[in-house]
mmCIF file of N, CA and C in Angstrom:
data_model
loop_
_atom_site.group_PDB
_atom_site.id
_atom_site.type_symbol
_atom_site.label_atom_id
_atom_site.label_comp_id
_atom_site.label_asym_id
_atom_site.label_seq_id
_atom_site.Cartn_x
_atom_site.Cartn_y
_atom_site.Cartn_z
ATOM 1 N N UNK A 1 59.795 -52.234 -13.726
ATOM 2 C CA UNK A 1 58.495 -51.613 -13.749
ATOM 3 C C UNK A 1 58.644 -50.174 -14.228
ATOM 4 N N UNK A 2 57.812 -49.684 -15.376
ATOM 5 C CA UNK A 2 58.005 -48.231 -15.896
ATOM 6 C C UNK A 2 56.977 -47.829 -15.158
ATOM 7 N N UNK A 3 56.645 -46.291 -15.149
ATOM 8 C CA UNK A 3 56.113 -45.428 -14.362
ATOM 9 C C UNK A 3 55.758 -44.563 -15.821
ATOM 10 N N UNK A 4 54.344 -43.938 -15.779
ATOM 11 C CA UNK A 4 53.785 -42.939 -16.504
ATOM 12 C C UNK A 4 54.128 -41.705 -16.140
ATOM 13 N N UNK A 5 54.228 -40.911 -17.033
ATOM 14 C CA UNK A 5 54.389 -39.611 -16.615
ATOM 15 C C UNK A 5 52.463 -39.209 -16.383
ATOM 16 N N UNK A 6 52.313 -38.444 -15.322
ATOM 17 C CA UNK A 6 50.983 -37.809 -15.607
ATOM 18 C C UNK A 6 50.400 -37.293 -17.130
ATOM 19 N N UNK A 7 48.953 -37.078 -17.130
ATOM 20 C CA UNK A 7 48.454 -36.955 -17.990
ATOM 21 C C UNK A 7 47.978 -35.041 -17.728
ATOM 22 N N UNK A 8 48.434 -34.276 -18.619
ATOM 23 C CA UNK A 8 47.850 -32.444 -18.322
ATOM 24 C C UNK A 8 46.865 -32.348 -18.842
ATOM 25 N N UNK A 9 46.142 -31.869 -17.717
ATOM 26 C CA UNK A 9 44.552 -31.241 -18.394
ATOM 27 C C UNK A 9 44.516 -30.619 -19.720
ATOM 28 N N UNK A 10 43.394 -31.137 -20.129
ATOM 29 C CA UNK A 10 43.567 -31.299 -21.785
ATOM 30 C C UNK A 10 43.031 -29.329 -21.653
ATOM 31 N N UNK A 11 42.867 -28.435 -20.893
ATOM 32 C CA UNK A 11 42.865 -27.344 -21.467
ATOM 33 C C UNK A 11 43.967 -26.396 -21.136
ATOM 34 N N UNK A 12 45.243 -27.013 -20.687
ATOM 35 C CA UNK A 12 46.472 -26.478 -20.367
ATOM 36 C C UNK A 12 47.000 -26.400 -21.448
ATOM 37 N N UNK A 13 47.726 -24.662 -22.003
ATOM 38 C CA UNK A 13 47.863 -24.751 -23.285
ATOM 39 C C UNK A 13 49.493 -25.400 -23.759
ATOM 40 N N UNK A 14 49.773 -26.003 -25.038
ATOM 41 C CA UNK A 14 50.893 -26.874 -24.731
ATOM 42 C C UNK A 14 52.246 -26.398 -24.509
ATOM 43 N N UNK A 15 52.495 -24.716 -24.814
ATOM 44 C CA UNK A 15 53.527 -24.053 -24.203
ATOM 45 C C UNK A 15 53.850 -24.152 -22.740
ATOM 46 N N UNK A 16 52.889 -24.203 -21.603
ATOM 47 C CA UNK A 16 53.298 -24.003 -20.509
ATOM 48 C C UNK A 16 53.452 -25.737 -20.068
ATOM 49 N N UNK A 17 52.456 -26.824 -21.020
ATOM 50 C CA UNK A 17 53.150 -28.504 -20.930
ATOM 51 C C UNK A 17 54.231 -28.400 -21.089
ATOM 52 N N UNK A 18 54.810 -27.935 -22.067
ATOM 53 C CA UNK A 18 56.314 -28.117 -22.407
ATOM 54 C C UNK A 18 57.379 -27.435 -21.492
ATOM 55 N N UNK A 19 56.886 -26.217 -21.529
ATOM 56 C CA UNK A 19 58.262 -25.578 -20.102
ATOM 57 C C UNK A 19 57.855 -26.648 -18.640
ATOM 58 N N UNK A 20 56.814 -26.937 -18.122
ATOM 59 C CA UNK A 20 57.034 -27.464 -17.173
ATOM 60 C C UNK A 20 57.821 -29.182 -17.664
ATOM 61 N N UNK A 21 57.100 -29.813 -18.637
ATOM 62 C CA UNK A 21 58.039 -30.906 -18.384
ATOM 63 C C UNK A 21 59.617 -30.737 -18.860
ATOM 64 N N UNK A 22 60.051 -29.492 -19.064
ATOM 65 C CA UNK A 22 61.317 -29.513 -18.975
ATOM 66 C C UNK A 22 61.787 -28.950 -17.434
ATOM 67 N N UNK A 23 61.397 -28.496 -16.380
ATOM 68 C CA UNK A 23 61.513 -28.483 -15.727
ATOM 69 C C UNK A 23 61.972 -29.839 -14.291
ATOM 70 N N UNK A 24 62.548 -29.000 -13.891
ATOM 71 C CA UNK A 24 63.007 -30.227 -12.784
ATOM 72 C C UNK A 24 62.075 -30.124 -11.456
ATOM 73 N N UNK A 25 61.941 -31.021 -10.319
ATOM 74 C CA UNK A 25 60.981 -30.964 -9.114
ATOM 75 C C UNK A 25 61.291 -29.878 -8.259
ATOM 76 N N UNK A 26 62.119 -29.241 -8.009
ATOM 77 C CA UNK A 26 62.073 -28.406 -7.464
ATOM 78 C C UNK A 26 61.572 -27.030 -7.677
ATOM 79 N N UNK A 27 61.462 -27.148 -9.084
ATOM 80 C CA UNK A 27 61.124 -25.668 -10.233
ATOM 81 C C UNK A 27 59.109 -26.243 -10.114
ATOM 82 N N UNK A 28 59.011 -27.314 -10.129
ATOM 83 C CA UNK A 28 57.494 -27.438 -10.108
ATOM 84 C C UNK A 28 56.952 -27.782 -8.956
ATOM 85 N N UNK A 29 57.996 -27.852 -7.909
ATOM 86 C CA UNK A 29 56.954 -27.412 -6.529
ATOM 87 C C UNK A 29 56.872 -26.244 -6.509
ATOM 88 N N UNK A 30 57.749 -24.994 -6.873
ATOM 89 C CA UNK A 30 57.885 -23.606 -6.790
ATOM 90 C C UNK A 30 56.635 -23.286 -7.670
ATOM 91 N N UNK A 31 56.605 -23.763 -8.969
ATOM 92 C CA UNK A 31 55.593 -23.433 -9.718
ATOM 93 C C UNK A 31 54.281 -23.706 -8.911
ATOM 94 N N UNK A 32 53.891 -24.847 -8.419
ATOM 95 C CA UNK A 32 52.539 -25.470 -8.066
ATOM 96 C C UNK A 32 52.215 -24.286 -6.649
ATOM 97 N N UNK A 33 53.073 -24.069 -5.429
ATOM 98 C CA UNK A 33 53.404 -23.206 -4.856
ATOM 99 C C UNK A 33 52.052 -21.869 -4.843
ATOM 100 N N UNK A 34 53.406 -21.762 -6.434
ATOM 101 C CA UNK A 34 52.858 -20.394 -6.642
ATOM 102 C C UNK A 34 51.290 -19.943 -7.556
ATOM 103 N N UNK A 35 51.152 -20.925 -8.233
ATOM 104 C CA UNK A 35 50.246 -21.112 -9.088
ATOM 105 C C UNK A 35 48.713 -21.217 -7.898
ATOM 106 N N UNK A 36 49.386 -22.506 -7.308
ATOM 107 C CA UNK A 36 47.950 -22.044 -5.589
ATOM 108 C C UNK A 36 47.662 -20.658 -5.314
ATOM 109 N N UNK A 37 48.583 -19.990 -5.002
ATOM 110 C CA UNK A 37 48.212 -18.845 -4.507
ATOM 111 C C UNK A 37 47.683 -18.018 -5.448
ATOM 112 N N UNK A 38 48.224 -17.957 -6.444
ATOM 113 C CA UNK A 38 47.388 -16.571 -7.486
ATOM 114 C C UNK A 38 46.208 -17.063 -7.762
ATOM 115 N N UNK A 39 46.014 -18.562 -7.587
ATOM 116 C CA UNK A 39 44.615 -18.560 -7.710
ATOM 117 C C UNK A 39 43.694 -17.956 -6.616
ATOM 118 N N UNK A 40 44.322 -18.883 -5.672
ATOM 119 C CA UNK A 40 43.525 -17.752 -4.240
ATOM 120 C C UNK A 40 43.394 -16.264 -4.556
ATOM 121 N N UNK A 41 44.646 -15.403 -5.202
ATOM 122 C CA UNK A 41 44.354 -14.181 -4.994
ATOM 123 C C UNK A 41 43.570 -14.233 -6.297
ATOM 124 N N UNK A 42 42.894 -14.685 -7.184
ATOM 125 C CA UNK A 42 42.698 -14.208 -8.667
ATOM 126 C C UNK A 42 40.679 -14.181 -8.067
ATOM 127 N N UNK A 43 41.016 -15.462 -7.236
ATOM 128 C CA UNK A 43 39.400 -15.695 -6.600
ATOM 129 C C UNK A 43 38.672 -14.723 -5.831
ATOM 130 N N UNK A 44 39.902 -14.256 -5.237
ATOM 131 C CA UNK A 44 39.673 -13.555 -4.071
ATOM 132 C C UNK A 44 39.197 -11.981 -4.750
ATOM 133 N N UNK A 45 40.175 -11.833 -6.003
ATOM 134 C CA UNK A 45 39.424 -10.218 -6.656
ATOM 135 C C UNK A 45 38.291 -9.855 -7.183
ATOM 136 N N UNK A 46 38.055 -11.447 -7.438
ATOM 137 C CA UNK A 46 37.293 -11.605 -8.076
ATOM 138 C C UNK A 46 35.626 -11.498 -7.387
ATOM 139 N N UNK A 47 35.634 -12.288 -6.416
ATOM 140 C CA UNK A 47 34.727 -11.900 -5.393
ATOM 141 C C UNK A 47 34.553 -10.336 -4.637
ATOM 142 N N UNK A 48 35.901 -9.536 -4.476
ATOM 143 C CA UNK A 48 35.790 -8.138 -3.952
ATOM 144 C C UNK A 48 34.867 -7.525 -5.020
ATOM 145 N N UNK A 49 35.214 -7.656 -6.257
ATOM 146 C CA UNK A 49 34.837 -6.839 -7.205
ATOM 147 C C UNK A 49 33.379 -6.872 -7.682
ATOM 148 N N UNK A 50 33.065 -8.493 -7.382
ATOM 149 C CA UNK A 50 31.466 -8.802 -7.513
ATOM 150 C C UNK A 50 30.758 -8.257 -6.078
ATOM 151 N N UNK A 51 31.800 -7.923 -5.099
ATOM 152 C CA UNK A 51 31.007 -7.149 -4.523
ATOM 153 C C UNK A 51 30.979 -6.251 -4.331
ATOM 154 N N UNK A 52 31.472 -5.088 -4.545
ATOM 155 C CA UNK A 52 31.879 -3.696 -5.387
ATOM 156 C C UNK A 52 30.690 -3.397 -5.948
ATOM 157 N N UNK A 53 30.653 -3.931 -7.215
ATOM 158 C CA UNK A 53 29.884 -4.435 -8.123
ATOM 159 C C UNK A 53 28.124 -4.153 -7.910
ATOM 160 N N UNK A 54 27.728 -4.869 -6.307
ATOM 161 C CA UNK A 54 26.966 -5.325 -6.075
ATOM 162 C C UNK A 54 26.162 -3.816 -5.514
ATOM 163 N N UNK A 55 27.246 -3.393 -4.586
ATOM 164 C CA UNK A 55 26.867 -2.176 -3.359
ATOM 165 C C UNK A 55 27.165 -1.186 -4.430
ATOM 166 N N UNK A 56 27.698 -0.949 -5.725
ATOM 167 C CA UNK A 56 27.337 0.233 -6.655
ATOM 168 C C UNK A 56 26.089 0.680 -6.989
ATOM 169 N N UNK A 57 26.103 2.035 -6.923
ATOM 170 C CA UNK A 57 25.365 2.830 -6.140
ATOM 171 C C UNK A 57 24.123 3.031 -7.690
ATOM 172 N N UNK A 58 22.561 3.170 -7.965
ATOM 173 C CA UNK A 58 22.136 2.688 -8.961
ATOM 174 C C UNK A 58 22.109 4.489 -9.898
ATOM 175 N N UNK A 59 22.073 5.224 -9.608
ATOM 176 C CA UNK A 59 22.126 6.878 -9.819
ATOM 177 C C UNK A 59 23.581 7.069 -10.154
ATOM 178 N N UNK A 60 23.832 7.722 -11.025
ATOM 179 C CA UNK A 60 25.120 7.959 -11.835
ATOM 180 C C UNK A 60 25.308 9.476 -11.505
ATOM 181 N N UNK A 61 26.223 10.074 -10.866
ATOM 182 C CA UNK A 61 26.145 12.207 -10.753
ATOM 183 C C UNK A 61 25.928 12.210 -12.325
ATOM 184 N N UNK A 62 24.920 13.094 -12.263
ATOM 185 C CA UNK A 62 24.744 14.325 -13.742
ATOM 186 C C UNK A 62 26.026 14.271 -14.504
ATOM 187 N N UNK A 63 27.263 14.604 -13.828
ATOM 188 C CA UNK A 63 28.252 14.957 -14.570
ATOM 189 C C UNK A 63 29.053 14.085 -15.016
ATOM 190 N N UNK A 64 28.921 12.824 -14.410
ATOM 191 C CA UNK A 64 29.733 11.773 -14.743
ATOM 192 C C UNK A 64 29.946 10.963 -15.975
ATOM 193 N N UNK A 65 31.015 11.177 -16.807
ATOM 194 C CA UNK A 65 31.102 11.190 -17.889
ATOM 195 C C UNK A 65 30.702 9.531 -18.417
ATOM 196 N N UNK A 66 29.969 9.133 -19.690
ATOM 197 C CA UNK A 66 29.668 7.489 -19.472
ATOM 198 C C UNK A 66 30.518 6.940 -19.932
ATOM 199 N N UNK A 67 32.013 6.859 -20.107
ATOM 200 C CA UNK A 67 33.049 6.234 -20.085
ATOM 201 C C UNK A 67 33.531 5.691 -18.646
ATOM 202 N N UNK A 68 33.400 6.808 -17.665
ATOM 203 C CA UNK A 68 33.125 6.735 -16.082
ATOM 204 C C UNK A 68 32.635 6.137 -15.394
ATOM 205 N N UNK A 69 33.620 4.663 -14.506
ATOM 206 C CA UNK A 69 32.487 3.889 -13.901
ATOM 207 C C UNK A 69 31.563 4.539 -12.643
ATOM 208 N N UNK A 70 30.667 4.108 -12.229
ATOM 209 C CA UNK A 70 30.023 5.043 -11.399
ATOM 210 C C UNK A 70 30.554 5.425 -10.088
ATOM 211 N N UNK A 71 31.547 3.903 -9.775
ATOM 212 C CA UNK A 71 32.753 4.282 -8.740
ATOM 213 C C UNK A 71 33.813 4.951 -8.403
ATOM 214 N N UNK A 72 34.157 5.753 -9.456
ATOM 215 C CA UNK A 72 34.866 6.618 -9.436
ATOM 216 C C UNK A 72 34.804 7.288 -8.316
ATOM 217 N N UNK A 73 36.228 8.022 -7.908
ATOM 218 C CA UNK A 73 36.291 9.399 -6.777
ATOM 219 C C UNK A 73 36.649 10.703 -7.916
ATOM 220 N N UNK A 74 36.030 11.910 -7.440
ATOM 221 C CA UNK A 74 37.344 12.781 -7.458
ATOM 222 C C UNK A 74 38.370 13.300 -6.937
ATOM 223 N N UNK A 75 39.709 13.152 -7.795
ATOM 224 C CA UNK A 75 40.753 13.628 -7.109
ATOM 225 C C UNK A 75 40.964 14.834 -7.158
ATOM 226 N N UNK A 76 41.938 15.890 -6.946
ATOM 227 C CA UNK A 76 42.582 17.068 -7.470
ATOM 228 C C UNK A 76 44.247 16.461 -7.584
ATOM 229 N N UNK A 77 44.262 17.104 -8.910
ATOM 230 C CA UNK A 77 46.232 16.745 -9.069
ATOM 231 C C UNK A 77 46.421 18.309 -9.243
ATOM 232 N N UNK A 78 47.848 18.894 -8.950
ATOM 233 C CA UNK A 78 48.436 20.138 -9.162
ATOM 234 C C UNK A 78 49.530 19.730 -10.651
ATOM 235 N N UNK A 79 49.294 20.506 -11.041
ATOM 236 C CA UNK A 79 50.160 20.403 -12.602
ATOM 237 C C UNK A 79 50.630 21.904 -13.001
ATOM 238 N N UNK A 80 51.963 21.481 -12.889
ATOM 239 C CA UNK A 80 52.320 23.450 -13.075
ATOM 240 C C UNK A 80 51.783 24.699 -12.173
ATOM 241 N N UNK A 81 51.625 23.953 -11.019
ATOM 242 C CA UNK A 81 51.078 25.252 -9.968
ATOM 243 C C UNK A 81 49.247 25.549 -10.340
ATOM 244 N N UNK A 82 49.285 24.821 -11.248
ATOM 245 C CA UNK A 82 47.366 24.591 -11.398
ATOM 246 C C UNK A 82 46.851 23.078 -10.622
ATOM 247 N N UNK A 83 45.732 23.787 -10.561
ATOM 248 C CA UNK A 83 44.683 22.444 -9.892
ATOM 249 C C UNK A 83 43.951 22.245 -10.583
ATOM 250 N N UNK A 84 43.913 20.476 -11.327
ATOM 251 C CA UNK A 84 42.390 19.977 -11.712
ATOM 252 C C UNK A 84 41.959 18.899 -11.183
ATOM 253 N N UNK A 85 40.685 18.493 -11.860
ATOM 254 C CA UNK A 85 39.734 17.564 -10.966
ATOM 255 C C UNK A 85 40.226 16.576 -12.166
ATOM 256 N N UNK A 86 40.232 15.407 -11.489
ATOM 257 C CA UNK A 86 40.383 14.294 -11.887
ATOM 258 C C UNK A 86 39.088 13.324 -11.379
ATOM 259 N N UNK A 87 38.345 12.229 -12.591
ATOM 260 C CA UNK A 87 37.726 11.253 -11.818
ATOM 261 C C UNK A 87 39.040 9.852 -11.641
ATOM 262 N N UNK A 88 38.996 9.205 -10.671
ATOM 263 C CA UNK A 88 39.541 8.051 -10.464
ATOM 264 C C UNK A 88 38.941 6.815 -9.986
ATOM 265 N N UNK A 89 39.682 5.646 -10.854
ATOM 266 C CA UNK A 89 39.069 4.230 -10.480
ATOM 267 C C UNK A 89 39.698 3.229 -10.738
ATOM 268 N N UNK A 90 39.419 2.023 -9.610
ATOM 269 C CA UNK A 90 40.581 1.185 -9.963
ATOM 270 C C UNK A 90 40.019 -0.199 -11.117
ATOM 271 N N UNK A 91 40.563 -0.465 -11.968
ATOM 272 C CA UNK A 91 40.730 -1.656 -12.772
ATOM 273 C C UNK A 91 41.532 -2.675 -12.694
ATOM 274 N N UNK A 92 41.172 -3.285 -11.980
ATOM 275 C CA UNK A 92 42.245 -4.513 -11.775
ATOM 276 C C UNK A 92 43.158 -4.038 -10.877
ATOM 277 N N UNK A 93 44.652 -3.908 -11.362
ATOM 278 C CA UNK A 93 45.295 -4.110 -10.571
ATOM 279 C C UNK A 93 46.021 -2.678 -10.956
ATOM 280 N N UNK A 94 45.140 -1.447 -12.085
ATOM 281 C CA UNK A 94 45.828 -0.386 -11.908
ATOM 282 C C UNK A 94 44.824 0.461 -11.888
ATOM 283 N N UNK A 95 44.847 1.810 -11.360
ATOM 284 C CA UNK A 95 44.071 2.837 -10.926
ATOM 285 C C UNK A 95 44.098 3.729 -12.446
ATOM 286 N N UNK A 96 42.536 4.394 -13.091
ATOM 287 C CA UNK A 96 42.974 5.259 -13.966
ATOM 288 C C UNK A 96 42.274 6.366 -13.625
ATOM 289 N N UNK A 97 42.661 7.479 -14.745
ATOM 290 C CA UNK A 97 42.070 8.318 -14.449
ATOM 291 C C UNK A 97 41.465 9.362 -15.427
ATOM 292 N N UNK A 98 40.738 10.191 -15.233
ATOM 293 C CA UNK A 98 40.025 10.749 -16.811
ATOM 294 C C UNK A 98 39.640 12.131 -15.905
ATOM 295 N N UNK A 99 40.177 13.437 -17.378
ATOM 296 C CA UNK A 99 40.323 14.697 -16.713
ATOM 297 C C UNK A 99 38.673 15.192 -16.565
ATOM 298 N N UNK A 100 38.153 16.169 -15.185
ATOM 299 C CA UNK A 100 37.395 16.484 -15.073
ATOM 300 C C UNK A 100 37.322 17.673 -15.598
ATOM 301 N N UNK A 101 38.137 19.075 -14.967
ATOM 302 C CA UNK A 101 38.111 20.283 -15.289
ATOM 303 C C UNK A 101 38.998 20.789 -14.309
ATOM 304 N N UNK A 102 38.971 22.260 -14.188
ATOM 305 C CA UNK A 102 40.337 22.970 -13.330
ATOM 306 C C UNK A 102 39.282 23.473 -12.352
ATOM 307 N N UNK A 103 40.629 23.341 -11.041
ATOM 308 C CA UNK A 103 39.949 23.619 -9.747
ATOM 309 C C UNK A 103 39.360 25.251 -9.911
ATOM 310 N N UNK A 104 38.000 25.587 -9.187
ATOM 311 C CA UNK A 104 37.457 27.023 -9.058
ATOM 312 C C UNK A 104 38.658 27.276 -8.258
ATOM 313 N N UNK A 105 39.234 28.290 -8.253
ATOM 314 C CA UNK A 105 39.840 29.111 -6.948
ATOM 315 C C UNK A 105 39.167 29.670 -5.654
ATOM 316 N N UNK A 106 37.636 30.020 -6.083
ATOM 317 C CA UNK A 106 36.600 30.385 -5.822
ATOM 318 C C UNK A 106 36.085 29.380 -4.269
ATOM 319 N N UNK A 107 36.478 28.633 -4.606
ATOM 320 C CA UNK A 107 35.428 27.277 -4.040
ATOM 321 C C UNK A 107 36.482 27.055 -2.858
#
């Protein structure tokens, strides 16, 4: 009696068909494993962010540059014994940042 190999979802692209069926069972429980979970986490950002998203605030500050999502903070960074304002925000899975101006001393 022969046995079929499964059939891959026809939108799995055929590079990652091919590394897995060269793979052995132990490499594709590790894979399946892991592949569960990033989905969980991919779902899971995905939902924070739609709700982020949601509770963003509808008034933009005056100053906020429109490259600038409206979530932004400002930071202060020291650079050479100077202070500037930084806006910051996270994208995914890295934080950026875009220069505001130099700290008043004043203030």
């Amino acid at each position: 009696m022969s046995y079929e190999p499964p059939t891959p979802p026809a939108n799995l692209p055929t590079e990652i068909v091919n590394t897995l069926n060269e793979s052995d069972p132990e490499q594709l429980r590790d894979v399946a494993t892991y592949a569960e979970a990033l989905a969980e986490h991919k779902e899971r950002e995905a939902r924070l962010e739609e709700s982020a998203d949601q509770e963003e605030v509808e008034e933009r500050p005056d100053d906020l540059p429109d490259d600038v999502p409206a979530k932004a903070t400002i930071t202060i960074k020291e650079i050479n014994d100077n202070r500037y304002y930084y806006w910051q925000w996270r994208e995914g899975e890295k934080i950026r940042s875009q220069y505001k101006g130099p700290v008043n001393p004043d203030e």
